Short mmCIF file of N, CA and C in Angstrom, two decimals:
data_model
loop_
_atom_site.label_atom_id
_atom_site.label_comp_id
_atom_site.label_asym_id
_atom_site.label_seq_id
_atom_site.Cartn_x
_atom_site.Cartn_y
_atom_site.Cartn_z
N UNK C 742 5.48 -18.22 20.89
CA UNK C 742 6.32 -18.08 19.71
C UNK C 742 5.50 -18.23 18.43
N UNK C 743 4.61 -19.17 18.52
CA UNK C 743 3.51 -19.27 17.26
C UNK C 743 2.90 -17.58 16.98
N UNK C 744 2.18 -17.20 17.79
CA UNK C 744 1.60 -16.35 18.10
C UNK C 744 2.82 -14.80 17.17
N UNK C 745 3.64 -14.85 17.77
CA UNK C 745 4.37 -14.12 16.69
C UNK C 745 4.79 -14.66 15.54
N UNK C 746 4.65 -15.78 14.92
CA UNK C 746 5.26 -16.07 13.47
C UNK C 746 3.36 -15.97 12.86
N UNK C 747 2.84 -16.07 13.52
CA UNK C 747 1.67 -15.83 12.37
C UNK C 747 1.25 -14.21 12.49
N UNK C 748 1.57 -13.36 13.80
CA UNK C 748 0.91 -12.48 13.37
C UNK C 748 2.05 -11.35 13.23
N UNK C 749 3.77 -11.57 12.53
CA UNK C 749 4.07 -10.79 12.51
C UNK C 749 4.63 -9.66 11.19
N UNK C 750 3.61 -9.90 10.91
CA UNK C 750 3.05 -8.57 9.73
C UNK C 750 2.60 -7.79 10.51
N UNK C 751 1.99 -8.07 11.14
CA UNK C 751 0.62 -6.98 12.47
C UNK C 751 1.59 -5.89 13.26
N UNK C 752 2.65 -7.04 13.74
CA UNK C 752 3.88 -6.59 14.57
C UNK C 752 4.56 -5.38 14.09
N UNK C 753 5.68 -5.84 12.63
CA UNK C 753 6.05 -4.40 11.96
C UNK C 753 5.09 -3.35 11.87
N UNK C 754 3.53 -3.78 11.32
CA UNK C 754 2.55 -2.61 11.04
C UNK C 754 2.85 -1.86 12.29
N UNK C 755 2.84 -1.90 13.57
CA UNK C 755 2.45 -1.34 14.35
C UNK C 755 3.89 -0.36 14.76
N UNK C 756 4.91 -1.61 14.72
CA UNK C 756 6.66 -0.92 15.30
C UNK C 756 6.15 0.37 14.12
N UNK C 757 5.92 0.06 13.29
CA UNK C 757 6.64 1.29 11.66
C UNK C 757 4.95 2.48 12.14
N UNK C 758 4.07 2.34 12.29
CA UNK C 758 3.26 2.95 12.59
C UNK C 758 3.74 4.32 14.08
N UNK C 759 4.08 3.53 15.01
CA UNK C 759 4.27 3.91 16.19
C UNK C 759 5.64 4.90 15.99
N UNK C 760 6.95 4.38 14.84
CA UNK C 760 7.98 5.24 15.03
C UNK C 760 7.88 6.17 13.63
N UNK C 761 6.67 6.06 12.99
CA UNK C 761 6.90 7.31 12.10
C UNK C 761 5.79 8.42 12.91
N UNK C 762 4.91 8.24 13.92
CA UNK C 762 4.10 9.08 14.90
C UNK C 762 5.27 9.62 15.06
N UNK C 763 5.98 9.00 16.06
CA UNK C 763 6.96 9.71 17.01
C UNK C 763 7.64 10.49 16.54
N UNK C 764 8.33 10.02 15.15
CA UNK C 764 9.00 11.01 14.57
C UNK C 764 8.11 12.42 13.96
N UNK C 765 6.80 12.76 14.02
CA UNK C 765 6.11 13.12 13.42
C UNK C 765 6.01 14.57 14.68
N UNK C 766 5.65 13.65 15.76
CA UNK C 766 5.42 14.84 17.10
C UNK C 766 6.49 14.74 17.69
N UNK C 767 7.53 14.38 17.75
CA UNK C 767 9.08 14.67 18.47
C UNK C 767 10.04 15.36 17.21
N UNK C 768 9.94 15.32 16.78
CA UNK C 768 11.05 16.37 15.82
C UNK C 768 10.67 17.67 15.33
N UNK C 769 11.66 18.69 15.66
CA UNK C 769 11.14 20.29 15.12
C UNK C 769 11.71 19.83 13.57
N UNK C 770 12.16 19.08 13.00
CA UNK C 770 13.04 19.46 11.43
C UNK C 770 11.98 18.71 10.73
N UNK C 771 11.56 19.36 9.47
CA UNK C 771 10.53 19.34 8.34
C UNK C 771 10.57 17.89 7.82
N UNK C 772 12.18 18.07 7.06
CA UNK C 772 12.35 16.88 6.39
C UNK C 772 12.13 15.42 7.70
N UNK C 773 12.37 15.22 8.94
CA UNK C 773 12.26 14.26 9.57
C UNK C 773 10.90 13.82 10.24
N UNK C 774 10.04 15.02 9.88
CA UNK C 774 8.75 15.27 10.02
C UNK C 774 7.82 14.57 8.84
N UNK C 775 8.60 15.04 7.58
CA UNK C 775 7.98 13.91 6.37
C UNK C 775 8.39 12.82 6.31
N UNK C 776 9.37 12.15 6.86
CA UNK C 776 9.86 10.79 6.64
C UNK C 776 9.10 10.00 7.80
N UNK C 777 8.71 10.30 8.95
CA UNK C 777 7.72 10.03 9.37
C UNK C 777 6.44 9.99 9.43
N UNK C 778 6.04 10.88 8.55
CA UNK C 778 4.69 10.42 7.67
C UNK C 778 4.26 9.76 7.13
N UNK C 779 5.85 9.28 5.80
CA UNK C 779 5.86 8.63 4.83
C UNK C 779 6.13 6.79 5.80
N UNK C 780 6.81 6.77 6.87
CA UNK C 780 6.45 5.73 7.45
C UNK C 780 5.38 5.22 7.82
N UNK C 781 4.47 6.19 8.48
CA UNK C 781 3.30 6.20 8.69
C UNK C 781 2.70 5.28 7.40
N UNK C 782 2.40 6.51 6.21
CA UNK C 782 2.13 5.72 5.32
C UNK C 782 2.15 4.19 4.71
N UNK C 783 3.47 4.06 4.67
CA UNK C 783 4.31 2.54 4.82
C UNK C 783 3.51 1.48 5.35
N UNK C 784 3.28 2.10 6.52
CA UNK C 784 2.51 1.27 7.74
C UNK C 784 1.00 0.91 7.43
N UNK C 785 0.99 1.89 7.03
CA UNK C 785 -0.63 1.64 6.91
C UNK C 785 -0.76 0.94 5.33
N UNK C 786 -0.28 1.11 4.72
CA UNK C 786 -0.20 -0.01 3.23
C UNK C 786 -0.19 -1.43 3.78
N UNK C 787 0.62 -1.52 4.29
CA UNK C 787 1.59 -2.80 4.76
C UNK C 787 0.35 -3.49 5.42
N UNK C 788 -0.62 -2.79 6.10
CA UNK C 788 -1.30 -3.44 6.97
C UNK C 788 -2.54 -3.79 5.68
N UNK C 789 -3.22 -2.83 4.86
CA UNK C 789 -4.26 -3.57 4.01
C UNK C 789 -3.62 -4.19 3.24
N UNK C 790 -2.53 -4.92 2.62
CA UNK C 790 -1.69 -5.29 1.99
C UNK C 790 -2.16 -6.99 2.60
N UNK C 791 -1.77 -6.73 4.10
CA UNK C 791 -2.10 -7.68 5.04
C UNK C 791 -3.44 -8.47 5.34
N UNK C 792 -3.88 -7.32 5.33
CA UNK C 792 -5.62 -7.62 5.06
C UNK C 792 -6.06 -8.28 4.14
N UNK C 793 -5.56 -7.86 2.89
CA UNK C 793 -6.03 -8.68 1.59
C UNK C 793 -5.39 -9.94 1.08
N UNK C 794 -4.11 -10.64 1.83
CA UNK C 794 -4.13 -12.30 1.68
C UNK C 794 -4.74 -12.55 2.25
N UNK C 795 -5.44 -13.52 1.76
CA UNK C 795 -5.70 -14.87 1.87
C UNK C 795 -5.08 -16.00 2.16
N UNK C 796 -4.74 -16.66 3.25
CA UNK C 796 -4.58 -17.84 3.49
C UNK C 796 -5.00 -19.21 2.55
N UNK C 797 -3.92 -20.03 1.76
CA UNK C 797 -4.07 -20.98 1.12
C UNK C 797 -4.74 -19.70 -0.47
N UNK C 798 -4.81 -18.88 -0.22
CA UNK C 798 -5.69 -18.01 -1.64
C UNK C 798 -4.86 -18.36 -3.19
N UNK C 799 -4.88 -17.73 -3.88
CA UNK C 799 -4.19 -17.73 -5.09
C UNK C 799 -4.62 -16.63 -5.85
N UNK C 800 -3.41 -16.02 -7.01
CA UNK C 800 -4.21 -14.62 -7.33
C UNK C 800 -5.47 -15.18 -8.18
N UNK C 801 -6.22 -13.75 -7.96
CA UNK C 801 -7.54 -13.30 -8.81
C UNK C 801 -7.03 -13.31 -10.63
N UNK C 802 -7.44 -14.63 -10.86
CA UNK C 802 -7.13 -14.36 -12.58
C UNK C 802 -7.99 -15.66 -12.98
N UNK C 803 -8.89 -14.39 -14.16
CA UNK C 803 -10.05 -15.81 -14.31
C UNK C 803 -9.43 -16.14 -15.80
N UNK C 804 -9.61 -18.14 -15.65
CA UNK C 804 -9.59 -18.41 -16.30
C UNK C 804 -10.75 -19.14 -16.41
N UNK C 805 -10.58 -20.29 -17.99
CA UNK C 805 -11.97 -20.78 -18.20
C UNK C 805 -11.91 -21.74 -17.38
N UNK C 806 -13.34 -22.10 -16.90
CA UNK C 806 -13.66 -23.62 -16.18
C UNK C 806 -13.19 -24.88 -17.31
N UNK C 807 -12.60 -25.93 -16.81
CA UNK C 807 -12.33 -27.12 -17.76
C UNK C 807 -11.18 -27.17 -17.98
N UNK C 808 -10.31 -25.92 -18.47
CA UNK C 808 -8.83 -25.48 -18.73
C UNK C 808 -7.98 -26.01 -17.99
N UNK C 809 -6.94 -26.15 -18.60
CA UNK C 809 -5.70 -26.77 -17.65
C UNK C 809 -5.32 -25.79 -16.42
N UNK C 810 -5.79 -24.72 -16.69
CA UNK C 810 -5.15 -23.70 -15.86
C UNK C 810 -6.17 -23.82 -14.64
N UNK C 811 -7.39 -23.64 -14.93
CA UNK C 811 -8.38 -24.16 -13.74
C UNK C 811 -7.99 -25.74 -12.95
N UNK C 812 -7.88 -26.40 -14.01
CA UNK C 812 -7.62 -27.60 -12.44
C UNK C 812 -6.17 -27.96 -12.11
N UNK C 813 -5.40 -27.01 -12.55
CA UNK C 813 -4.15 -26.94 -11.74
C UNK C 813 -4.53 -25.76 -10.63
N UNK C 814 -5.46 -24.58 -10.76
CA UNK C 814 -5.55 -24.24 -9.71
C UNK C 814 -6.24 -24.86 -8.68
N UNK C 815 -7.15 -25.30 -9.21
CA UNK C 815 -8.20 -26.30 -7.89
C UNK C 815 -7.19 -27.28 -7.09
N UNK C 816 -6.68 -28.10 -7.85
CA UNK C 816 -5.92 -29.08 -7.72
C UNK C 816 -4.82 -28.60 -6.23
N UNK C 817 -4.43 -27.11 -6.20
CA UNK C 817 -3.47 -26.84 -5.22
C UNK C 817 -4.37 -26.60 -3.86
N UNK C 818 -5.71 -26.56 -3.59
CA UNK C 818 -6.39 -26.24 -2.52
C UNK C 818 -6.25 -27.87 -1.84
N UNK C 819 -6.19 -27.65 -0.72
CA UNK C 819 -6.47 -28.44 0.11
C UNK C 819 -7.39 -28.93 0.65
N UNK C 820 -8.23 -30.16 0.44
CA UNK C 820 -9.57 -30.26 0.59
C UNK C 820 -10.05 -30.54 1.89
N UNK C 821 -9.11 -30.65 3.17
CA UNK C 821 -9.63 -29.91 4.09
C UNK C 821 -9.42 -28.74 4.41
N UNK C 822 -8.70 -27.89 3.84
CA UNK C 822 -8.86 -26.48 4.00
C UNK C 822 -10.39 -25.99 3.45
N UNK C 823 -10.74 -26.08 2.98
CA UNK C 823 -11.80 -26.02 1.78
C UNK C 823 -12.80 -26.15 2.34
N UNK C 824 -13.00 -27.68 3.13
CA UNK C 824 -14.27 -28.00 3.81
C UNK C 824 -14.20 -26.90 5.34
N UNK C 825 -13.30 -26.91 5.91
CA UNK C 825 -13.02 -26.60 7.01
C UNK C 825 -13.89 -25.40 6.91
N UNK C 826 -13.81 -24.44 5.48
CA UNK C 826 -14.14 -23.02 5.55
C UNK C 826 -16.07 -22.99 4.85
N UNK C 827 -16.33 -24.08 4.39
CA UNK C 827 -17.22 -24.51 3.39
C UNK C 827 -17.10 -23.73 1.93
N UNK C 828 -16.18 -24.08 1.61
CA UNK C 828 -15.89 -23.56 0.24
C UNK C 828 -15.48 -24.30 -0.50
N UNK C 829 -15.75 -24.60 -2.17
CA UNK C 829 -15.36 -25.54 -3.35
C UNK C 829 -14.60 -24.71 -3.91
N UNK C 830 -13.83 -25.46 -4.48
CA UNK C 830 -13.21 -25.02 -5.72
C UNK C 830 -11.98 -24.11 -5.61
N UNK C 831 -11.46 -22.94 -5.98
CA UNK C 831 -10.51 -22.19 -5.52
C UNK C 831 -11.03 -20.82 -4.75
N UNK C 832 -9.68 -21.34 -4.05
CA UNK C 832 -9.99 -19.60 -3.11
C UNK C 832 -8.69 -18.47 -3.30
N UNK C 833 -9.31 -17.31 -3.77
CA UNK C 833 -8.86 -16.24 -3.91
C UNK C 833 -7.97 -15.14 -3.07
N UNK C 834 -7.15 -14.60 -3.53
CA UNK C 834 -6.90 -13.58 -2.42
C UNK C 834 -7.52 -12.63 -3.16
N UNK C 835 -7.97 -11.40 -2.30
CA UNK C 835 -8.83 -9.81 -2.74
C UNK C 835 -7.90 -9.51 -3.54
N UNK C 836 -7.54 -8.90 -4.83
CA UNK C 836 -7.05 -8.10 -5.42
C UNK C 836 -7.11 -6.77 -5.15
N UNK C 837 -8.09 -6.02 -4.55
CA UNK C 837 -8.65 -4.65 -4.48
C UNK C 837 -8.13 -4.06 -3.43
N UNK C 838 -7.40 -4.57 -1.92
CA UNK C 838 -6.60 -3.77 -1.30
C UNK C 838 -4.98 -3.40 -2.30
N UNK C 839 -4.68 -4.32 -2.85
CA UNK C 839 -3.28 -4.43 -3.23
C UNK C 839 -3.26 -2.65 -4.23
N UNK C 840 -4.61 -3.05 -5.20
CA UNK C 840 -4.52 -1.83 -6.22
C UNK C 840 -4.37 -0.80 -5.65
N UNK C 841 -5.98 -0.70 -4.26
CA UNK C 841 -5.78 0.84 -3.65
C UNK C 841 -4.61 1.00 -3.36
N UNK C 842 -3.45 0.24 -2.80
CA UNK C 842 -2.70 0.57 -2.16
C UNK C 842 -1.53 1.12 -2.85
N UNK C 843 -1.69 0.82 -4.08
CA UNK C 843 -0.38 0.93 -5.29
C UNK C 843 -1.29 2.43 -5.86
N UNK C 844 -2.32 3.23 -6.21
CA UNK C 844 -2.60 4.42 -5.97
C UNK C 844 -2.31 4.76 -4.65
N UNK C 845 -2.47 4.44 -3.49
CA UNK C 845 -1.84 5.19 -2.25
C UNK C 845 -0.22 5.48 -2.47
N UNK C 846 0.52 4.93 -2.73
CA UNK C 846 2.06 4.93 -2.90
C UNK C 846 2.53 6.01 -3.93
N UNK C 847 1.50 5.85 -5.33
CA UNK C 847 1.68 6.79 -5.97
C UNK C 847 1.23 8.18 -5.46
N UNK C 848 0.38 8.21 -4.64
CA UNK C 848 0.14 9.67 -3.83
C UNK C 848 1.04 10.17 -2.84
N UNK C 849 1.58 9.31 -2.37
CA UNK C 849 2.03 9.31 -1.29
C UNK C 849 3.20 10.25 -1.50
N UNK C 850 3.92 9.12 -3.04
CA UNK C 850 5.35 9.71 -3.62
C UNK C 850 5.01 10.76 -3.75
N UNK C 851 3.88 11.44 -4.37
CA UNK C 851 3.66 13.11 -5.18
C UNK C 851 3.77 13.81 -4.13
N UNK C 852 2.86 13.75 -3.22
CA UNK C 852 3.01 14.83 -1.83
C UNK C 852 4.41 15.07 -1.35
N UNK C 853 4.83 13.44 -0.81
CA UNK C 853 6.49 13.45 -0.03
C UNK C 853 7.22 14.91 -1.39
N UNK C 854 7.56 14.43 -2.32
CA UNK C 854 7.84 15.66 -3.44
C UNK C 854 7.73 17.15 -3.44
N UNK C 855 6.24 16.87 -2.95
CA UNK C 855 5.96 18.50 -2.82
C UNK C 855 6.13 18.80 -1.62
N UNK C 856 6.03 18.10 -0.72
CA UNK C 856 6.66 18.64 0.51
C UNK C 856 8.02 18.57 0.48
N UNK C 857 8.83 18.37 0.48
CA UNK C 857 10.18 18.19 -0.11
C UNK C 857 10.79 19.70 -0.94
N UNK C 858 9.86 19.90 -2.03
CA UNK C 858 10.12 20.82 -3.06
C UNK C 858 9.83 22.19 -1.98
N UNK C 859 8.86 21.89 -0.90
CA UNK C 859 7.98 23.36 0.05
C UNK C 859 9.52 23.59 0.79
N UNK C 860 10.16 22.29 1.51
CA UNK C 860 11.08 22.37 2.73
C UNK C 860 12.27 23.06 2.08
N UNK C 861 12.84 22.86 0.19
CA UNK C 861 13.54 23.67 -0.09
C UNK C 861 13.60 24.85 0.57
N UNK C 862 12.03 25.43 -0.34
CA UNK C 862 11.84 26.68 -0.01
C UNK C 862 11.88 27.73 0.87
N UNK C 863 11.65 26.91 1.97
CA UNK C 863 11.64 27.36 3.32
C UNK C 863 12.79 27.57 3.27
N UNK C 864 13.96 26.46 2.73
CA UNK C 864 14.50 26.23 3.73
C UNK C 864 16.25 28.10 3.00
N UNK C 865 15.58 27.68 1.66
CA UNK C 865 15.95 29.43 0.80
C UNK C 865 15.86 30.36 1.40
N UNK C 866 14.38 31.00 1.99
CA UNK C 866 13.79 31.94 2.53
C UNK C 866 14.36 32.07 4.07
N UNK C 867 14.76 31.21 5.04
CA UNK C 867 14.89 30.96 6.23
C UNK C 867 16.26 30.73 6.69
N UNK C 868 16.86 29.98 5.93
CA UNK C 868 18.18 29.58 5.92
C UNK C 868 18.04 28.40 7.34
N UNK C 869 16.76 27.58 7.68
CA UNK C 869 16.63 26.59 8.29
C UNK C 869 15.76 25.80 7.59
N UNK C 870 15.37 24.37 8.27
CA UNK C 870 14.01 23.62 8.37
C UNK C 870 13.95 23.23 9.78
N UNK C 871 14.37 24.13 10.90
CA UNK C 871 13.91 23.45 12.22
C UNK C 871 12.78 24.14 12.51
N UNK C 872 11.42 23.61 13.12
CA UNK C 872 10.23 24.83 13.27
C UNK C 872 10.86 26.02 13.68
N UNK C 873 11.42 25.27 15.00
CA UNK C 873 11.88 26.64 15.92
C UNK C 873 12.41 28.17 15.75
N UNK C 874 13.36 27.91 14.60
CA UNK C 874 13.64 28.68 14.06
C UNK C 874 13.08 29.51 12.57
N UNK C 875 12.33 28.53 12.37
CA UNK C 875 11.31 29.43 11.26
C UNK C 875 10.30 30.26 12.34
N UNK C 876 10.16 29.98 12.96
CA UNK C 876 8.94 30.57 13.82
C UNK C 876 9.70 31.93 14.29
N UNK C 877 10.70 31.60 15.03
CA UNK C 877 11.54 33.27 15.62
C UNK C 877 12.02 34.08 14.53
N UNK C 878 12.26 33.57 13.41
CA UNK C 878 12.70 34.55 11.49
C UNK C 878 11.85 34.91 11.73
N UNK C 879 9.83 34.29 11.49
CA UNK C 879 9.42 34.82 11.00
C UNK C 879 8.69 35.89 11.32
N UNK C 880 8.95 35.83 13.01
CA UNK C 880 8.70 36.89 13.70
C UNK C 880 9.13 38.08 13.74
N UNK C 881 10.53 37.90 13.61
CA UNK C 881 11.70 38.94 13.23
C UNK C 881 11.45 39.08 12.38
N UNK C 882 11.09 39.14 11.22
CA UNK C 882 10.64 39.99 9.83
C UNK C 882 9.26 40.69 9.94
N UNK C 883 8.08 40.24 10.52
CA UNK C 883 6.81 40.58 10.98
C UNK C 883 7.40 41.60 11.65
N UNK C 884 7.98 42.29 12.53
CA UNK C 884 7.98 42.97 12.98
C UNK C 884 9.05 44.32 12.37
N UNK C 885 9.91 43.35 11.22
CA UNK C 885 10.45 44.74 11.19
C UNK C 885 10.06 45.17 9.68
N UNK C 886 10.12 46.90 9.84
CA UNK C 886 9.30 47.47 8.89
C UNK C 886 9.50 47.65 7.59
N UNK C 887 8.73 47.34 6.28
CA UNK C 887 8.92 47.11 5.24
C UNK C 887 8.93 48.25 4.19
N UNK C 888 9.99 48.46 2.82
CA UNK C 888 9.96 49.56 2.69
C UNK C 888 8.88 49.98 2.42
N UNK C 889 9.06 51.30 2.19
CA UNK C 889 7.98 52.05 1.87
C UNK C 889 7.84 52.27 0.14
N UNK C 890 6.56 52.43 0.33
CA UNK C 890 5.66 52.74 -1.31
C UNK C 890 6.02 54.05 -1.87
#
């Protein structure tokens, strides 16, 4: 039971990983095809998100040494946490997964959009978004003959 309360961030990463795949290679429909991507995505944030606490950490914000704000942060470490790891003073969590990850989200949103804005299109031109049936239209038009010049 320990074993899942500490590692279950890892846990969702993987459930939300595993069912936006599935939805990715089991569904012919576009739109359920991007929402499983965008889980995907999810998943994989969630996990460097994960990566970058720190245990006992505190955010990355420098202040001056001496300041009240410095030894109220020191002050919250635990000084056998501290020794345990051989480290003084305060410990940090990474800031630098969190950022990439907040540009990943913003990419993420733009694409989901444009794919979104594509599945309209299709879906104008086709009068579906199931593959299946874009594939047999688009055969049926490939084959039949276009006017003439």
């Amino acid at each position: 039971m320990n074993f899942l309360a500490t590692h279950f961030n890892y846990i969702v990463v993987v459930i939300l990983l595993m069912a936006g795949l599935f939805l990715v290679f089991s569904s012919g429909n576009l739109i359920k095809r991007m929402i499983g991507l965008a889980m995907f995505q999810t998943s994989a944030g969630l996990f460097y998100i994960s990566l970058g606490k720190v245990s006992g950490g505190t955010a990355a914000i420098a202040v001056e040494r001496g300041s009240a704000e410095a030894q109220a942060l020191a002050a919250q470490v635990d000084p056998a946490y501290a020794a345990q790891r051989g480290v003084e003073g305060v410990i940090y969590s990474n800031p630098l997964p969190h950022a990439l990850i907040l540009t990943a989200i913003v990419v993420g949103v733009a694409t989901l959009a444009v794919g979104l804005a594509i599945a309209v299109r299709i879906r104008e031109a086709f009068g579906s978004v199931e593959t299946s049936d874009i594939e047999v239209l688009s055969r049926v038009e490939a084959t039949q003959p276009g006017p003439q010049a």
